[in-house]
PDB file of C-alpha atoms and ligand atoms in Angstrom:
ATOM      1  CA  MET J   1      -0.096   0.056  -0.065  1.00 97.00           C
ATOM      2  CA  ARG J   2       1.177   3.961  -0.466  1.00 97.00           C
ATOM      3  CA  ILE J   3       1.149   5.582   2.498  1.00 98.00           C
ATOM      4  CA  PHE J   4       1.850   9.406   3.936  1.00 98.00           C
ATOM      5  CA  PHE J   5       1.658  10.962   6.921  1.00 98.00           C
ATOM      6  CA  GLY J   6       0.042  14.351   6.969  1.00 98.00           C
ATOM      7  CA  LEU J   7      -3.267  16.661   8.539  1.00 98.00           C
ATOM      8  CA  GLU J   8      -6.639  15.904   8.004  1.00 98.00           C
ATOM      9  CA  THR J   9      -8.841  19.318   8.108  1.00 98.00           C
ATOM     10  CA  ASP J  10     -11.768  19.320   9.446  1.00 98.00           C
ATOM     11  CA  SER J  11     -14.469  20.063   7.901  1.00 97.00           C
ATOM     12  CA  ASP J  12     -15.510  23.480   8.778  1.00 98.00           C
ATOM     13  CA  THR J  13     -12.078  24.383   7.310  1.00 98.00           C
ATOM     14  CA  ARG J  14     -12.220  22.611   3.632  1.00 98.00           C
ATOM     15  CA  ARG J  15     -15.517  24.216   3.275  1.00 98.00           C
ATOM     16  CA  ALA J  16     -13.973  27.355   4.209  1.00 98.00           C
ATOM     17  CA  LEU J  17     -11.358  26.254   1.220  1.00 98.00           C
ATOM     18  CA  ALA J  18     -13.700  25.031  -0.915  1.00 98.00           C
ATOM     19  CA  ASP J  19     -15.535  27.698  -0.751  1.00 98.00           C
ATOM     20  CA  TRP J  20     -12.339  30.813  -0.889  1.00 98.00           C
ATOM     21  CA  ARG J  21     -10.811  28.524  -4.670  1.00 98.00           C
ATOM     22  CA  ASP J  22     -14.766  28.796  -5.633  1.00 98.00           C
ATOM     23  CA  ARG J  23     -14.926  32.741  -5.488  1.00 98.00           C
ATOM     24  CA  TYR J  24     -11.169  33.726  -6.007  1.00 98.00           C
ATOM     25  CA  GLY J  25      -8.464  30.690  -6.552  1.00 97.00           C
ATOM     26  CA  ILE J  26      -9.807  29.599 -10.400  1.00 94.00           C
ATOM     27  CA  ALA J  27      -6.936  27.708 -11.932  1.00 94.00           C
ATOM     28  CA  ALA J  28      -7.301  25.942 -14.972  1.00 95.00           C
ATOM     29  CA  GLY J  29      -6.109  22.343 -13.547  1.00 96.00           C
ATOM     30  CA  ARG J  30      -8.563  18.905 -11.820  1.00 96.00           C
ATOM     31  CA  ALA J  31      -9.960  20.902  -8.683  1.00 97.00           C
ATOM     32  CA  VAL J  32      -9.031  18.195  -5.800  1.00 97.00           C
ATOM     33  CA  PRO J  33     -11.904  16.854  -4.140  1.00 97.00           C
ATOM     34  CA  ALA J  34     -12.648  19.187  -0.288  1.00 98.00           C
ATOM     35  CA  ALA J  35     -12.664  15.649   1.306  1.00 97.00           C
ATOM     36  CA  ASN J  36      -8.628  15.105  -0.055  1.00 98.00           C
ATOM     37  CA  PHE J  37      -8.098  18.069   1.595  1.00 98.00           C
ATOM     38  CA  HIS J  38      -4.373  17.445   3.981  1.00 98.00           C
ATOM     39  CA  ILE J  39      -1.187  18.830   5.053  1.00 98.00           C
ATOM     40  CA  THR J  40       1.081  16.189   4.230  1.00 98.00           C
ATOM     41  CA  LEU J  41       4.047  16.085   6.448  1.00 97.00           C
ATOM     42  CA  ALA J  42       6.024  12.692   4.821  1.00 97.00           C
ATOM     43  CA  PHE J  43       5.448  10.587   1.808  1.00 97.00           C
ATOM     44  CA  ILE J  44       6.399   7.398   2.789  1.00 98.00           C
ATOM     45  CA  GLY J  45       5.127   5.213  -0.554  1.00 97.00           C
ATOM     46  CA  GLU J  46       5.076   1.888  -0.448  1.00 96.00           C
ATOM     47  CA  VAL J  47       5.141  -0.699   2.048  1.00 97.00           C
ATOM     48  CA  ASP J  48       3.547  -4.151   2.855  1.00 97.00           C
ATOM     49  CA  ASN J  49       1.845  -4.808   5.872  1.00 97.00           C
ATOM     50  CA  ARG J  50       4.896  -6.019   7.946  1.00 97.00           C
ATOM     51  CA  ARG J  51       6.333  -2.834   7.176  1.00 97.00           C
ATOM     52  CA  LEU J  52       3.448  -0.634   8.237  1.00 98.00           C
ATOM     53  CA  ASP J  53       3.862  -2.519  11.734  1.00 97.00           C
ATOM     54  CA  THR J  54       7.160  -1.649  12.082  1.00 97.00           C
ATOM     55  CA  LEU J  55       6.209   1.603  11.495  1.00 97.00           C
ATOM     56  CA  CYS J  56       3.829   2.347  13.608  1.00 97.00           C
ATOM     57  CA  ARG J  57       5.798   1.033  16.150  1.00 96.00           C
ATOM     58  CA  ALA J  58       9.066   3.340  15.870  1.00 96.00           C
ATOM     59  CA  VAL J  59       5.943   6.639  15.518  1.00 95.00           C
ATOM     60  CA  ASP J  60       4.610   5.588  19.113  1.00 93.00           C
ATOM     61  CA  ALA J  61       7.598   5.171  20.357  1.00 91.00           C
ATOM     62  CA  LEU J  62       9.057   8.925  19.723  1.00 87.00           C
ATOM     63  CA  GLU J  63       8.506  10.702  23.056  1.00 70.00           C
ATOM     64  CA  PRO J  64       5.743  12.381  23.242  1.00 61.00           C
ATOM     65  CA  GLY J  65       7.261  15.796  24.083  1.00 58.00           C
ATOM     66  CA  PRO J  66       9.125  15.562  19.886  1.00 50.00           C
ATOM     67  CA  HIS J  67       5.965  14.914  18.704  1.00 54.00           C
ATOM     68  CA  GLY J  68       4.980  19.210  19.783  1.00 69.00           C
ATOM     69  CA  GLY J  69       2.010  20.010  20.632  1.00 88.00           C
ATOM     70  CA  ALA J  70      -1.214  20.762  19.404  1.00 93.00           C
ATOM     71  CA  GLY J  71      -1.663  23.926  17.163  1.00 94.00           C
ATOM     72  CA  LYS J  72      -2.363  25.949  14.141  1.00 96.00           C
ATOM     73  CA  ILE J  73      -1.609  26.965  10.798  1.00 97.00           C
ATOM     74  CA  LEU J  74      -2.705  30.351   9.057  1.00 98.00           C
ATOM     75  CA  LEU J  75      -3.561  29.793   5.371  1.00 98.00           C
ATOM     76  CA  ASP J  76      -3.095  33.303   3.931  1.00 98.00           C
ATOM     77  CA  GLN J  77      -0.737  31.932   0.369  1.00 98.00           C
ATOM     78  CA  VAL J  78      -1.162  31.036  -2.173  1.00 98.00           C
ATOM     79  CA  GLY J  79       1.517  29.379  -4.859  1.00 98.00           C
ATOM     80  CA  TYR J  80       2.343  27.710  -8.355  1.00 98.00           C
ATOM     81  CA  TRP J  81       4.694  24.596  -8.593  1.00 98.00           C
ATOM     82  CA  PRO J  82       5.214  24.009 -12.149  1.00 97.00           C
ATOM     83  CA  LYS J  83       6.507  20.902 -11.642  1.00 96.00           C
ATOM     84  CA  PRO J  84       3.788  18.801  -9.929  1.00 96.00           C
ATOM     85  CA  GLY J  85       1.508  21.235 -11.668  1.00 98.00           C
ATOM     86  CA  ILE J  86      -0.311  22.304  -8.242  1.00 98.00           C
ATOM     87  CA  TYR J  87      -1.671  25.313  -7.274  1.00 98.00           C
ATOM     88  CA  TRP J  88      -1.724  25.447  -3.360  1.00 98.00           C
ATOM     89  CA  ALA J  89      -2.587  27.383  -0.156  1.00 98.00           C
ATOM     90  CA  GLY J  90      -0.371  27.783   2.669  1.00 98.00           C
ATOM     91  CA  PRO J  91       1.443  29.647   5.970  1.00 98.00           C
ATOM     92  CA  SER J  92       2.761  32.808   5.141  1.00 98.00           C
ATOM     93  CA  GLN J  93       4.873  32.624   8.281  1.00 97.00           C
ATOM     94  CA  PRO J  94       7.139  29.666   8.714  1.00 94.00           C
ATOM     95  CA  ALA J  95       5.538  26.371  10.979  1.00 93.00           C
ATOM     96  CA  PRO J  96       8.749  24.742  12.879  1.00 92.00           C
ATOM     97  CA  GLU J  97       6.599  23.221  15.013  1.00 92.00           C
ATOM     98  CA  LEU J  98       5.565  21.220  11.823  1.00 94.00           C
ATOM     99  CA  ALA J  99       8.867  21.528  10.106  1.00 94.00           C
ATOM    100  CA  ALA J 100       9.978  19.262  13.108  1.00 92.00           C
ATOM    101  CA  LEU J 101       7.365  17.134  13.226  1.00 93.00           C
ATOM    102  CA  ALA J 102       7.510  16.583   8.695  1.00 95.00           C
ATOM    103  CA  ARG J 103      11.450  15.631   9.719  1.00 93.00           C
ATOM    104  CA  LYS J 104      11.447  13.254  12.376  1.00 93.00           C
ATOM    105  CA  LEU J 105       8.114  11.271  10.077  1.00 95.00           C
ATOM    106  CA  GLN J 106      10.432  11.272   6.963  1.00 96.00           C
ATOM    107  CA  HIS J 107      13.741  10.460   9.239  1.00 95.00           C
ATOM    108  CA  VAL J 108      11.228   7.134  11.009  1.00 96.00           C
ATOM    109  CA  GLY J 109       9.582   6.645   7.155  1.00 97.00           C
ATOM    110  CA  GLY J 110      13.654   6.201   6.169  1.00 95.00           C
ATOM    111  CA  MET J 111      13.622   2.981   8.751  1.00 92.00           C
ATOM    112  CA  VAL J 112      10.774   0.932   6.056  1.00 94.00           C
ATOM    113  CA  GLY J 113      13.341   2.715   3.226  1.00 92.00           C
ATOM    114  CA  ALA J 114      11.417   6.198   2.488  1.00 94.00           C
ATOM    115  CA  ARG J 115      13.632   8.035   0.372  1.00 92.00           C
ATOM    116  CA  LEU J 116      14.234  10.844   1.935  1.00 88.00           C
ATOM    117  CA  GLU J 117      12.697  14.128   1.117  1.00 90.00           C
ATOM    118  CA  LYS J 118      15.581  16.890   0.252  1.00 92.00           C
ATOM    119  CA  ARG J 119      13.309  19.879  -0.613  1.00 92.00           C
ATOM    120  CA  PRO J 120      12.806  22.047   2.474  1.00 94.00           C
ATOM    121  CA  PHE J 121       9.259  21.037   4.127  1.00 96.00           C
ATOM    122  CA  ALA J 122       7.277  23.789   2.577  1.00 97.00           C
ATOM    123  CA  PRO J 123       3.544  22.769   4.660  1.00 98.00           C
ATOM    124  CA  HIS J 124       1.073  22.917   1.449  1.00 98.00           C
ATOM    125  CA  VAL J 125      -3.174  22.019   0.728  1.00 98.00           C
ATOM    126  CA  THR J 126      -3.143  21.430  -3.230  1.00 98.00           C
ATOM    127  CA  LEU J 127      -6.130  22.808  -4.271  1.00 98.00           C
ATOM    128  CA  TYR J 128      -5.635  21.712  -8.258  1.00 98.00           C
ATOM    129  CA  ARG J 129      -3.282  19.152  -9.791  1.00 97.00           C
ATOM    130  CA  GLY J 130      -2.234  18.706 -13.932  1.00 97.00           C
ATOM    131  CA  CYS J 131      -1.685  23.252 -13.619  1.00 98.00           C
ATOM    132  CA  THR J 132       0.038  23.448 -17.138  1.00 97.00           C
ATOM    133  CA  GLU J 133       0.336  27.115 -16.374  1.00 96.00           C
ATOM    134  CA  PRO J 134       0.008  29.767 -14.077  1.00 97.00           C
ATOM    135  CA  PRO J 135      -3.541  30.213 -12.131  1.00 97.00           C
ATOM    136  CA  PRO J 136      -4.275  33.665 -12.460  1.00 97.00           C
ATOM    137  CA  ALA J 137      -3.223  36.161  -8.876  1.00 97.00           C
ATOM    138  CA  PRO J 138      -6.087  35.793  -7.000  1.00 98.00           C
ATOM    139  CA  ALA J 139      -7.778  39.198  -6.304  1.00 98.00           C
ATOM    140  CA  VAL J 140      -8.290  38.086  -2.648  1.00 98.00           C
ATOM    141  CA  LEU J 141      -6.128  36.063  -0.335  1.00 98.00           C
ATOM    142  CA  PRO J 142      -7.173  33.160   1.629  1.00 98.00           C
ATOM    143  CA  ALA J 143      -6.972  33.917   5.584  1.00 98.00           C
ATOM    144  CA  ILE J 144      -8.251  29.637   6.709  1.00 98.00           C
ATOM    145  CA  THR J 145      -6.984  29.064   9.881  1.00 98.00           C
ATOM    146  CA  LEU J 146      -5.845  25.447  10.531  1.00 98.00           C
ATOM    147  CA  ALA J 147      -6.120  23.829  14.608  1.00 97.00           C
ATOM    148  CA  TYR J 148      -4.761  20.275  14.640  1.00 96.00           C
ATOM    149  CA  ALA J 149      -3.656  18.047  17.309  1.00 95.00           C
ATOM    150  CA  HIS J 150      -3.252  14.889  15.665  1.00 95.00           C
ATOM    151  CA  PHE J 151      -1.304  14.181  12.615  1.00 96.00           C
ATOM    152  CA  THR J 152      -1.952  10.732  10.262  1.00 98.00           C
ATOM    153  CA  LEU J 153      -1.003   8.258   8.994  1.00 98.00           C
ATOM    154  CA  PHE J 154      -2.633   7.749   5.286  1.00 98.00           C
ATOM    155  CA  GLU J 155      -3.142   5.079   3.301  1.00 98.00           C
ATOM    156  CA  SER J 156      -3.673   6.658  -0.659  1.00 98.00           C
ATOM    157  CA  GLN J 157      -4.760   4.974  -3.492  1.00 96.00           C
ATOM    158  CA  LEU J 158      -5.403   5.435  -7.024  1.00 92.00           C
ATOM    159  CA  GLY J 159      -8.995   5.278  -8.969  1.00 91.00           C
ATOM    160  CA  ARG J 160     -10.270   5.650 -11.898  1.00 88.00           C
ATOM    161  CA  GLN J 161     -12.308   8.799 -10.319  1.00 85.00           C
ATOM    162  CA  GLY J 162      -8.067   9.814  -9.204  1.00 89.00           C
ATOM    163  CA  ALA J 163      -6.456   9.149  -5.267  1.00 93.00           C
ATOM    164  CA  SER J 164      -8.124   8.642  -2.634  1.00 95.00           C
ATOM    165  CA  TYR J 165      -6.943   8.771   1.083  1.00 97.00           C
ATOM    166  CA  GLN J 166      -8.078   6.474   4.006  1.00 97.00           C
ATOM    167  CA  ALA J 167      -7.098   7.341   7.581  1.00 98.00           C
ATOM    168  CA  LEU J 168      -5.000   4.228   8.833  1.00 98.00           C
ATOM    169  CA  GLU J 169      -4.158   5.754  12.853  1.00 97.00           C
ATOM    170  CA  HIS J 170      -3.955   9.058  14.322  1.00 96.00           C
ATOM    171  CA  TRP J 171      -1.478   9.904  16.803  1.00 95.00           C
ATOM    172  CA  GLN J 172      -2.557  12.767  19.262  1.00 92.00           C
ATOM    173  CA  LEU J 173      -0.653  15.051  19.818  1.00 92.00           C
ATOM    174  CA  GLU J 174      -0.036  17.702  23.528  1.00 86.00           C
ATOM    175  CA  PRO J 175      -2.646  19.786  24.342  1.00 83.00           C
TER     176      PRO J 175
HETATM  177  O1  3AM B 201       0.051  16.564  -0.440  1.00 56.01           O
HETATM  178  P1  3AM B 201       0.257  17.057  -2.312  1.00 56.01           P
HETATM  179  O2  3AM B 201      -1.092  16.894  -2.504  1.00 56.01           O
HETATM  180  O3  3AM B 201       1.601  18.434  -2.493  1.00 56.01           O
HETATM  181  O4  3AM B 201       1.748  14.284  -4.706  1.00 56.01           O
HETATM  182  C1  3AM B 201       1.500  12.788  -3.167  1.00 56.01           C
HETATM  183  C2  3AM B 201       0.562  14.592  -2.741  1.00 56.01           C
HETATM  184  O5  3AM B 201       1.804  15.723  -2.442  1.00 56.01           O
HETATM  185  C3  3AM B 201       2.432  13.642  -3.035  1.00 56.01           C
HETATM  186  O6  3AM B 201       2.587  12.678  -1.740  1.00 56.01           O
HETATM  187  C4  3AM B 201       1.203  12.954  -1.256  1.00 56.01           C
HETATM  188  C5  3AM B 201      -0.041  12.588  -0.997  1.00 56.01           C
HETATM  189  O7  3AM B 201      -0.544  11.382  -1.869  1.00 56.01           O
HETATM  190  N1  3AM B 201       4.004  12.972  -3.684  1.00 56.01           N
HETATM  191  C6  3AM B 201       3.230  11.654  -4.509  1.00 56.01           C
HETATM  192  N2  3AM B 201       4.340  11.190  -4.525  1.00 56.01           N
HETATM  193  C7  3AM B 201       5.516  11.151  -4.319  1.00 56.01           C
HETATM  194  C8  3AM B 201       6.855  11.255  -4.399  1.00 56.01           C
HETATM  195  N3  3AM B 201       6.878  10.350  -5.285  1.00 56.01           N
HETATM  196  C9  3AM B 201       4.450  12.399  -3.347  1.00 56.01           C
HETATM  197  N4  3AM B 201       5.574  12.533  -2.464  1.00 56.01           N
HETATM  198  C10 3AM B 201       6.965  13.021  -2.562  1.00 56.01           C
HETATM  199  N5  3AM B 201       7.058  11.552  -3.192  1.00 56.01           N
END
């Protein structure tokens, strides 16, 4: 199975992002279904059940402190990355706690064979895929707060309708 760690979005955040996208964030590409909105922390890739179990137990064994705490990030900017062809919403301010968590999860992923991500962590919610042209600058930027109190291990299933994500396991973050 194909897996990654990420932050889920709650229904209010999903709705706010979808509303902003409908009004201001139009792009020539495939709109990601709001149910799929998430922030990837660490992409792991293909694992079998044994590696999945090893990975989960290694995350369990992380000290509670280093998981960092629950927090919030303000999604107040948008961007376009031509190589993956995605248009996204993300924070304009650095999110050091989240970056530390992402690094830790990437490191744990390395134990089951995941490739280490060389690019710096850039938290983002993908709004459109398959954008071959830069989207027009929006008239109004988003200002949407995503609060998080846990992180999630997702399975990504690729179907005819595109990807769908199943939450396999959650880990709480300190309040
Ligand atoms: O969070 P976003 O939408 O940017 O593009 C995939 C998606 O990113 C990315 O992992 C997230 C959940 O599927 N992804 C897919 N394959 C990848 C790979 N080989 C990858 N990220 C890094 N390396």
